[in-house]
PDB file of C-alpha atoms in Angstrom:
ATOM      1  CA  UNK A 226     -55.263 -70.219  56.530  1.00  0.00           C
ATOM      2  CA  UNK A 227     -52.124 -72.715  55.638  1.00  0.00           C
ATOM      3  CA  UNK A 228     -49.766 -71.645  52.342  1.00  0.00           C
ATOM      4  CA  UNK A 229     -48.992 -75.302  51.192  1.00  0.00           C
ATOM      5  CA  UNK A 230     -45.716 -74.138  48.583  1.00  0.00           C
ATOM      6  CA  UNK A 231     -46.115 -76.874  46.000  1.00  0.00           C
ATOM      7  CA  UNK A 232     -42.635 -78.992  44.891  1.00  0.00           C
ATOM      8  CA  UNK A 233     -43.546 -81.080  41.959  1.00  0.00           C
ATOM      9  CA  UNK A 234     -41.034 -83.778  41.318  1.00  0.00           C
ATOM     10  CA  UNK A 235     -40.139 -85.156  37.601  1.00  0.00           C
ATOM     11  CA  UNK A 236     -37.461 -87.577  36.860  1.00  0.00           C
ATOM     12  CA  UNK A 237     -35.995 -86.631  40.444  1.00  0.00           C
ATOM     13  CA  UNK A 238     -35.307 -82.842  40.193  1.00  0.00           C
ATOM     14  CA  UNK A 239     -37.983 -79.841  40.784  1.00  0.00           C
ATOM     15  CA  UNK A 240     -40.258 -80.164  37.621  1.00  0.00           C
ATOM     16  CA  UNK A 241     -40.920 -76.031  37.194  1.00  0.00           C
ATOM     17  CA  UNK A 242     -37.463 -75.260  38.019  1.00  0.00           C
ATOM     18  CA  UNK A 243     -36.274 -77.493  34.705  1.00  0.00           C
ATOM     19  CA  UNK A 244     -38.065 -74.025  32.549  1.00  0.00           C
ATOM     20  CA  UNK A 245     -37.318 -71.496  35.342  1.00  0.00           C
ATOM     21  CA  UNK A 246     -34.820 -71.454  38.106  1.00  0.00           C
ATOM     22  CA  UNK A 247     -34.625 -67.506  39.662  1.00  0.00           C
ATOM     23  CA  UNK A 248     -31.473 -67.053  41.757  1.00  0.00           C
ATOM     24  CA  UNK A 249     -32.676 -67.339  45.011  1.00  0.00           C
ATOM     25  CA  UNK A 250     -33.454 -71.010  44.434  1.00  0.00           C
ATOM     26  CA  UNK A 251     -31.198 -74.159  45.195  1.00  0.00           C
ATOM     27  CA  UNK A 252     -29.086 -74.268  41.743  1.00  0.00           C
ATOM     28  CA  UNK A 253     -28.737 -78.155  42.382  1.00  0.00           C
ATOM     29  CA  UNK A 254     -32.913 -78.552  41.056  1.00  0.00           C
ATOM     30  CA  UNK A 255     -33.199 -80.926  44.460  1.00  0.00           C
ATOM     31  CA  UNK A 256     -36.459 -80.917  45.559  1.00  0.00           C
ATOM     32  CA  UNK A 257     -35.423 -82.095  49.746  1.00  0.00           C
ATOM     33  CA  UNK A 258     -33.194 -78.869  49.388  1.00  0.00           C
ATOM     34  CA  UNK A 259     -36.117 -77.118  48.079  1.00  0.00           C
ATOM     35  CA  UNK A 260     -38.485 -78.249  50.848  1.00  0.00           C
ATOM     36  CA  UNK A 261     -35.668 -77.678  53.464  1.00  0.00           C
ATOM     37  CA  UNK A 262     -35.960 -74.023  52.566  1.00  0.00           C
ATOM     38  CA  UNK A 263     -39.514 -73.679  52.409  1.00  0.00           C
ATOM     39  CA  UNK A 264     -39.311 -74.654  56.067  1.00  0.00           C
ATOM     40  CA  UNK A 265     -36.647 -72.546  57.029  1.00  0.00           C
ATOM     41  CA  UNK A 266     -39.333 -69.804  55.657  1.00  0.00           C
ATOM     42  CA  UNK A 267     -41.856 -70.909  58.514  1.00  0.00           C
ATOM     43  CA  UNK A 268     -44.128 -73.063  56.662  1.00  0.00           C
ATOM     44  CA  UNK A 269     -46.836 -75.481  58.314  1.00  0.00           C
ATOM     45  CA  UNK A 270     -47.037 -77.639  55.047  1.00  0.00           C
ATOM     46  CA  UNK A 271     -46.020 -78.791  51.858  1.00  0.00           C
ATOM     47  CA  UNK A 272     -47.747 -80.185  48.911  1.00  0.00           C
ATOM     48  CA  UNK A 273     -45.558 -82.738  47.028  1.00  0.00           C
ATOM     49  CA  UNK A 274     -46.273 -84.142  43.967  1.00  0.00           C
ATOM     50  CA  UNK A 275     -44.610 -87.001  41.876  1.00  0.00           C
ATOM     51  CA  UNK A 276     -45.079 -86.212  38.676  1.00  0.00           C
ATOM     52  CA  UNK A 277     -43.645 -89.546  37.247  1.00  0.00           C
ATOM     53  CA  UNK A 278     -46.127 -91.352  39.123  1.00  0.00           C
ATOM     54  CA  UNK A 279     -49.353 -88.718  38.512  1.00  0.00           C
ATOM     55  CA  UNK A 280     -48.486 -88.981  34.667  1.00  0.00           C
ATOM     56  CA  UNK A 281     -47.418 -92.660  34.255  1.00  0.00           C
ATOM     57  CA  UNK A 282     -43.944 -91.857  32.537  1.00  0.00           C
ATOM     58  CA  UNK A 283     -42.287 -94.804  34.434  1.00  0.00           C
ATOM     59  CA  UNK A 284     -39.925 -93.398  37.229  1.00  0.00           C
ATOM     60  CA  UNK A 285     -40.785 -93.430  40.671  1.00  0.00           C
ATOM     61  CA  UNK A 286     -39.895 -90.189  43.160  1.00  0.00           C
ATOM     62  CA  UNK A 287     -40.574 -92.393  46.031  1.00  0.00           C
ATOM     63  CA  UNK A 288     -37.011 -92.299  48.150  1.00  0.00           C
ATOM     64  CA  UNK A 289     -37.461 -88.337  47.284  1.00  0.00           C
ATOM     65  CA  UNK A 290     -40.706 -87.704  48.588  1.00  0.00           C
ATOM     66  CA  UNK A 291     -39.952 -90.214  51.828  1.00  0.00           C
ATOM     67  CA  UNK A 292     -37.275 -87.768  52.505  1.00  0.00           C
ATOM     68  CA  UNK A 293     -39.437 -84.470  52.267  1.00  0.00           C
ATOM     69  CA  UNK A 294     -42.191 -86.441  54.455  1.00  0.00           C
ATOM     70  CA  UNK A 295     -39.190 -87.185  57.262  1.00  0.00           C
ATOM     71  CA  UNK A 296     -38.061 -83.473  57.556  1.00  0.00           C
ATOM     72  CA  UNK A 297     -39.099 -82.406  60.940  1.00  0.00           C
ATOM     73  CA  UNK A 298     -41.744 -79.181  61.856  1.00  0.00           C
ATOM     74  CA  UNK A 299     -43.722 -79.614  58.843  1.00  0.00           C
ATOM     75  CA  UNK A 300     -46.743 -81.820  57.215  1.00  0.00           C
ATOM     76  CA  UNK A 301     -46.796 -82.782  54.384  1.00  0.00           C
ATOM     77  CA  UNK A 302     -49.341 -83.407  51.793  1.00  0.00           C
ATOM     78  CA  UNK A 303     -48.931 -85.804  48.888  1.00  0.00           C
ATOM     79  CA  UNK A 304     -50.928 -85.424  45.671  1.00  0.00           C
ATOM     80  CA  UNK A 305     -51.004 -86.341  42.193  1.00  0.00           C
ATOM     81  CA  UNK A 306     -54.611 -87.320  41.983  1.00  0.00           C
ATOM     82  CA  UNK A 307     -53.728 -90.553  43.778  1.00  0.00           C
ATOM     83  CA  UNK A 308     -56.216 -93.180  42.446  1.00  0.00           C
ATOM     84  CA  UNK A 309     -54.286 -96.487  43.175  1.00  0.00           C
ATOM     85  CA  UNK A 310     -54.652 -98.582  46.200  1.00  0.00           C
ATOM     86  CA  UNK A 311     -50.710 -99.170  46.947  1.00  0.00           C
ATOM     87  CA  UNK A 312     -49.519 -95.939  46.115  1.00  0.00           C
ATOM     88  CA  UNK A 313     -52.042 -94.193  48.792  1.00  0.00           C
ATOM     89  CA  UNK A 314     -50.740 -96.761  50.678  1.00  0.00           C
ATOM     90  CA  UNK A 315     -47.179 -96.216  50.408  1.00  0.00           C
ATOM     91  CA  UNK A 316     -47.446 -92.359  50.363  1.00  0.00           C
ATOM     92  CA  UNK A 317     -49.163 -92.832  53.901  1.00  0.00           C
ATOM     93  CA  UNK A 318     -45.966 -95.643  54.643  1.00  0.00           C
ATOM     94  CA  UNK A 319     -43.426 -92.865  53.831  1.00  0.00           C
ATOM     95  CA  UNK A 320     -44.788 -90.311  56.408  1.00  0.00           C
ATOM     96  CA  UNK A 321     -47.464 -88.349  54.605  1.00  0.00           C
ATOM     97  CA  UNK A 322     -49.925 -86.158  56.932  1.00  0.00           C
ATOM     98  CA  UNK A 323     -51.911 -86.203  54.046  1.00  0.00           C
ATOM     99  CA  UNK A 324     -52.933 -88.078  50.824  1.00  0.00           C
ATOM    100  CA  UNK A 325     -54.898 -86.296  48.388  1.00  0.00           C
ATOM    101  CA  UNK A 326     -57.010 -88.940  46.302  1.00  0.00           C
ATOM    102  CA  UNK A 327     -58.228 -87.762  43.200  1.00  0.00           C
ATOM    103  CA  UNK A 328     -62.236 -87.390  42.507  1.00  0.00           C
ATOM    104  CA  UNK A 329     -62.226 -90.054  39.525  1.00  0.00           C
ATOM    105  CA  UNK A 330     -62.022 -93.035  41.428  1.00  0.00           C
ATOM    106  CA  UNK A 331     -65.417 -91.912  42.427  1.00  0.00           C
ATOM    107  CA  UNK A 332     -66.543 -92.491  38.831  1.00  0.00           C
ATOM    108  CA  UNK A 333     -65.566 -96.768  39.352  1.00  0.00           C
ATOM    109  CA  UNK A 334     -68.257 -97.896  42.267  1.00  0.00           C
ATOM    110  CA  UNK A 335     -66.555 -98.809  45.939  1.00  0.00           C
ATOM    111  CA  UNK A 336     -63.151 -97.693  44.317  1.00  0.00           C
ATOM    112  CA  UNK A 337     -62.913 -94.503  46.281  1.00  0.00           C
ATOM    113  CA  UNK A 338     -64.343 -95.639  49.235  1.00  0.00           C
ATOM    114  CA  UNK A 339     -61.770 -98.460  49.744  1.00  0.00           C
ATOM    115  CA  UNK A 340     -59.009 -96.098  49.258  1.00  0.00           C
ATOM    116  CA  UNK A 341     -60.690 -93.565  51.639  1.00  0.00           C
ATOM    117  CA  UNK A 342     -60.506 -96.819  54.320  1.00  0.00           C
ATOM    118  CA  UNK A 343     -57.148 -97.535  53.024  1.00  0.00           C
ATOM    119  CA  UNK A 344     -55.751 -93.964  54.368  1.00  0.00           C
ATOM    120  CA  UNK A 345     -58.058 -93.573  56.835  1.00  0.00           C
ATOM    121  CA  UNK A 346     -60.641 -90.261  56.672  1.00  0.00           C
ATOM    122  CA  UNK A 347     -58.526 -88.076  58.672  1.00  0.00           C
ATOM    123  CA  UNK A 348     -55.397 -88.587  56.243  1.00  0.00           C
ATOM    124  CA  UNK A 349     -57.493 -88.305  53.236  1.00  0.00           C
ATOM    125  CA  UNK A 350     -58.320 -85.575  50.840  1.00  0.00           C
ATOM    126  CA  UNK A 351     -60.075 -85.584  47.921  1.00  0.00           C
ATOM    127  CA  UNK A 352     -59.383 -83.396  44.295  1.00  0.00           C
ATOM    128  CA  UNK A 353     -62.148 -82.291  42.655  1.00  0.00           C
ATOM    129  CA  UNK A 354     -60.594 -80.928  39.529  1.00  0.00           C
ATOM    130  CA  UNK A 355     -63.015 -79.061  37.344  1.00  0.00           C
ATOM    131  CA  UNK A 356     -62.384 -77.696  33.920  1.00  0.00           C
ATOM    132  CA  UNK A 357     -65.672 -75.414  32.688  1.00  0.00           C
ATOM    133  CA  UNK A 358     -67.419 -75.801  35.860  1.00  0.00           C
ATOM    134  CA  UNK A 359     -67.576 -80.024  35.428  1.00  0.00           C
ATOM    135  CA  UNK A 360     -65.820 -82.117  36.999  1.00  0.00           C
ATOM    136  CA  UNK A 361     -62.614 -83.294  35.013  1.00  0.00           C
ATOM    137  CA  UNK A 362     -59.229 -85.034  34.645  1.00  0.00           C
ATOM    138  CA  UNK A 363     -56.122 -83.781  33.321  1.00  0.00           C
ATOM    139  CA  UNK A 364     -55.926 -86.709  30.540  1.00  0.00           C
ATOM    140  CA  UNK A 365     -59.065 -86.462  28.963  1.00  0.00           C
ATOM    141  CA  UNK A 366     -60.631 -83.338  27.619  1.00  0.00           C
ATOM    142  CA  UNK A 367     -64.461 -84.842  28.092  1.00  0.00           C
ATOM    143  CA  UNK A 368     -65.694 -84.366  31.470  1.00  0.00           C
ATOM    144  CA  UNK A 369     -65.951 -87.010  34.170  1.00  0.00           C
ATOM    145  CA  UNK A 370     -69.415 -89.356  34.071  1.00  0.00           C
ATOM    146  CA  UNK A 371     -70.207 -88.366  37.596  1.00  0.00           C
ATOM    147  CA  UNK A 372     -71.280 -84.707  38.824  1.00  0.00           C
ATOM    148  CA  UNK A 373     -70.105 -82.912  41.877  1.00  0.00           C
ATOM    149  CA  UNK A 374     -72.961 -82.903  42.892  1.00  0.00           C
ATOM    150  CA  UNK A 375     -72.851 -86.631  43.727  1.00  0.00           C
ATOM    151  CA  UNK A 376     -69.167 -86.763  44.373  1.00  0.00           C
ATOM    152  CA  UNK A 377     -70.007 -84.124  47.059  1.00  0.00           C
ATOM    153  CA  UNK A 378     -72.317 -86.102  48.485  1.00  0.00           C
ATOM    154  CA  UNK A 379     -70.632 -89.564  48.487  1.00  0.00           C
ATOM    155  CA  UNK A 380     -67.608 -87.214  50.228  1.00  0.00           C
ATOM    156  CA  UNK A 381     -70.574 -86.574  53.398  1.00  0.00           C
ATOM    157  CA  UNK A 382     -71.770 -89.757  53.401  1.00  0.00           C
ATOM    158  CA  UNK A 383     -67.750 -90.969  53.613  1.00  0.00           C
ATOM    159  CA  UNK A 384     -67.257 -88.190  56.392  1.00  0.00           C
ATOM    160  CA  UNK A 385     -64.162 -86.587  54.041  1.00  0.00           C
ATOM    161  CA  UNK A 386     -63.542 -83.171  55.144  1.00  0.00           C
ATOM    162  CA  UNK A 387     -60.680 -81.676  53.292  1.00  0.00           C
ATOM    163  CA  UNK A 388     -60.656 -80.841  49.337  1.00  0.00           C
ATOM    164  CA  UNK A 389     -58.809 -79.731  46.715  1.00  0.00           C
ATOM    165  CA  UNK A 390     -60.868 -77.001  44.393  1.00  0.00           C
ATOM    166  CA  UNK A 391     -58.664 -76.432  41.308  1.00  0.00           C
ATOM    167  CA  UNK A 392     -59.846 -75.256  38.127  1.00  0.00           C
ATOM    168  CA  UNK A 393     -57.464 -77.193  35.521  1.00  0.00           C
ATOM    169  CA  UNK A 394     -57.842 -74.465  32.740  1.00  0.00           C
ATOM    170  CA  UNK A 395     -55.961 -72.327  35.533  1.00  0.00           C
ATOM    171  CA  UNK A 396     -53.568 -74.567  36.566  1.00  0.00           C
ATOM    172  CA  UNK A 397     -49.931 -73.151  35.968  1.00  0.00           C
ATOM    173  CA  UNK A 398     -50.914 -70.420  34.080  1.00  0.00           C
ATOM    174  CA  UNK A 399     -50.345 -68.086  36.523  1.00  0.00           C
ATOM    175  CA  UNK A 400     -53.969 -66.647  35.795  1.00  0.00           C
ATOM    176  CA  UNK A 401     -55.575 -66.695  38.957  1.00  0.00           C
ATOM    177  CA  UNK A 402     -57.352 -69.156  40.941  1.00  0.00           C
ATOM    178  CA  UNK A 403     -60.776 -69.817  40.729  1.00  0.00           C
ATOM    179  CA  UNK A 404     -61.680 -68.944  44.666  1.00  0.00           C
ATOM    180  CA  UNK A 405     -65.078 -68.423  44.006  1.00  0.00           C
ATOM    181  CA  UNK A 406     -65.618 -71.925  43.286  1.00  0.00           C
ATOM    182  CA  UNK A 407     -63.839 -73.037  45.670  1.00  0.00           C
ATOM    183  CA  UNK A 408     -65.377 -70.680  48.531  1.00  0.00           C
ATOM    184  CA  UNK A 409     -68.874 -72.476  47.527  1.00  0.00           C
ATOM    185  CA  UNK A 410     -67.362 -75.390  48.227  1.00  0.00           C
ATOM    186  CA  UNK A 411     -66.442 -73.854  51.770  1.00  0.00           C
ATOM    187  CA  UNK A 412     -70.207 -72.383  52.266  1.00  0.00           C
ATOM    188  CA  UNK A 413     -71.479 -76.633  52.096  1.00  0.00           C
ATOM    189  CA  UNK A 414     -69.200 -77.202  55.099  1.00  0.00           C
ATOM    190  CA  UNK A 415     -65.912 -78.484  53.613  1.00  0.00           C
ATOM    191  CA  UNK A 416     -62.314 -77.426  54.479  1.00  0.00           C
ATOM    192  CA  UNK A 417     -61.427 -76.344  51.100  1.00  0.00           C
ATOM    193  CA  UNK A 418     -57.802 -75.633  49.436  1.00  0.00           C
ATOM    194  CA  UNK A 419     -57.770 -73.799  46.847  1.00  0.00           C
ATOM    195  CA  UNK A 420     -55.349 -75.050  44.230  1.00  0.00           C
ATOM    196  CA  UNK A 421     -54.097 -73.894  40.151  1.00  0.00           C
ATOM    197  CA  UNK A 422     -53.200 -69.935  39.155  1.00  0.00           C
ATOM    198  CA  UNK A 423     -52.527 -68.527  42.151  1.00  0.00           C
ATOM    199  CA  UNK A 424     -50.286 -65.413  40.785  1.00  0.00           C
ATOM    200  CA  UNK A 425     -50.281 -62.655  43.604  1.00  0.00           C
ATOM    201  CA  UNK A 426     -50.606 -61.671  47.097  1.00  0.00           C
ATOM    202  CA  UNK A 427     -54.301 -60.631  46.628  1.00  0.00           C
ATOM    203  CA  UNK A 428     -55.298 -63.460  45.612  1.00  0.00           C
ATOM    204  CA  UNK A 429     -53.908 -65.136  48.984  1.00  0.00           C
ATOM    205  CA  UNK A 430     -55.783 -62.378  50.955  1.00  0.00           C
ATOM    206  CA  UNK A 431     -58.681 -63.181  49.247  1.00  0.00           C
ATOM    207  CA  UNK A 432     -58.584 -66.745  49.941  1.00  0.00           C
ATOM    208  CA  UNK A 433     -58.347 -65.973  53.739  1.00  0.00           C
ATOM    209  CA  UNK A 434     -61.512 -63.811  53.432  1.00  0.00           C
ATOM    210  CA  UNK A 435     -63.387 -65.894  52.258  1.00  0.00           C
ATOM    211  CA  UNK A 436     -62.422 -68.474  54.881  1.00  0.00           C
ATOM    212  CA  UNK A 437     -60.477 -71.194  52.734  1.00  0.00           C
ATOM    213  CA  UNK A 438     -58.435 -73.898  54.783  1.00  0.00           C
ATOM    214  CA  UNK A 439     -55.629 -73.148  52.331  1.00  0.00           C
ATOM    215  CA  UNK A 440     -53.865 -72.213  49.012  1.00  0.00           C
ATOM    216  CA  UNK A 441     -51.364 -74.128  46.827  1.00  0.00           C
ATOM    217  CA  UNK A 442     -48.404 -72.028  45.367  1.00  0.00           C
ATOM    218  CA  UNK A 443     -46.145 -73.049  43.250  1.00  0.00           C
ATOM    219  CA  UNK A 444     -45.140 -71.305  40.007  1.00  0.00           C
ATOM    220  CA  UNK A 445     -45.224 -67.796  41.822  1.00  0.00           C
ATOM    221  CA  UNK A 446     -43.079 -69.229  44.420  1.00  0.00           C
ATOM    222  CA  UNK A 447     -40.795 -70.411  41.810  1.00  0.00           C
ATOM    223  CA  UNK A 448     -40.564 -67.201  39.486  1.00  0.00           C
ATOM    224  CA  UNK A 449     -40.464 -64.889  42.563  1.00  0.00           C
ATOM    225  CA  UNK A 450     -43.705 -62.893  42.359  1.00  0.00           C
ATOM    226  CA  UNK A 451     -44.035 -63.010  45.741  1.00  0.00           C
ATOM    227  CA  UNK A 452     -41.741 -65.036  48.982  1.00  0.00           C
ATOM    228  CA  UNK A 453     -43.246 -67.410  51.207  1.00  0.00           C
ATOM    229  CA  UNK A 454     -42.832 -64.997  54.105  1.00  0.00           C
ATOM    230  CA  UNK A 455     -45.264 -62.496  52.100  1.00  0.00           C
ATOM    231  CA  UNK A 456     -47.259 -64.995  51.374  1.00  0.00           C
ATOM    232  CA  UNK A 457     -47.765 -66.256  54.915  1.00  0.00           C
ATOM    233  CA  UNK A 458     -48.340 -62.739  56.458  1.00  0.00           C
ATOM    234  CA  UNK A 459     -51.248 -62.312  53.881  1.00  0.00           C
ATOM    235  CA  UNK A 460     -52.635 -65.874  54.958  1.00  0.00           C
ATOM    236  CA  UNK A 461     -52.429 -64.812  58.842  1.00  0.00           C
TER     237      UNK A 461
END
């Protein structure tokens, strides 16, 4: 199982370390240094986010994230519940493994499909954020017109194999992930990473049990409740 340490980038700098920064974290809030030493840690892959971009406040992270994408022995995985056509595109320009599209293009008809044959299926992964078991978004509080079920199955007929299960309630709380729903997703055949709340080293070990492609880890990473060589020995 991959440990995919999660560098969310706002207005340039690392976005958790702007209300956190522990000491054994680069001072300077640069998110290339931070990458640089999740590498140097051993990692197979990172999960960058722009945050600017994923929230609309108006400022790009683009030069920032290119530079993550060119650092050598590592992937890298771009999220942010992509749902444009030219910034899948230029994530997948700047050197991204990986683009993670989010789940409510779905809900527009042909929209997810192009950008799935915009990235190409092998570079694409899909978010299926869910927030009291439905399928969600993080800007509205109703739940998206369109059930998993059918997002699951326009994912098959697509031939998408990698998603993102996170439970949005979770999400930087520190509270736990929701693995169980994200291990059913496994059971149907998916390579699933299990994203929001993940707050200990059991909770890693318990992903790998139950046969998850991955975790995301970010706030723990952040406030030191566990190191990303801990982390990786749990995932082995």
């Amino acid at each position: 199982m991959n440990i995919y340490p999660a560098i969310d980038i706002r207005s340039g700098r690392i976005a958790r370390l702007q209300e956190s920064a522990p000491a054994s974290w680069p001072e300077s809030e640069d998110p290339v240094a931070l990458a640089r030493a999740y590498v140097a840690e051993g990692v197979r892959w990172l999960h960058v986010v722009d945050m600017d971009r994923a929230l609309g406040t108006g400022m790009a992270n683009d030069e920032l994230v290119r530079q993550v994408c060119g650092l050598s022995g590592v992937a890298v995985q771009v999220g942010g519940n992509i749902a444009a056509f030219g910034w899948a595109r230029d994530m997948i320009d700047a050197g991204a493994t990986r683009v993670v599209l989010g789940a409510a293009a779905a809900v527009e008809p042909g929209r997810l499909e192009e950008l799935v044959a915009q990235v190409g299926v092998d570079r694409a992964a899909v978010a299926l954020d869910v927030r009291s078991g439905a399928l969600a978004s993080r800007e509205h509080a109703a739940p998206l017109p369109i059930g998993l079920p059918d997002v699951i199955t326009l994912l098959r007929r697509l031939g998408v194999r990698t998603v993102l299960h996170r439970d949005l309630e979770r999400d930087g709380t520190l509270g736990g992930a929701e693995l169980e729903g994200a291990a059913s997703l496994a059971e149907q055949g998916f390579e699933v990473i299990a994203a929001g709340g993940v707050a200990s080293l059991e909770e890693v070990a318990r992903a790998a049990q139950l046969g998850l492609a991955g975790v995301i880890v970010g706030r723990a990473l952040l406030e030191g409740r566990f190191t990303l060589r801990e982390a990786l020995a749990c995932s082995a």
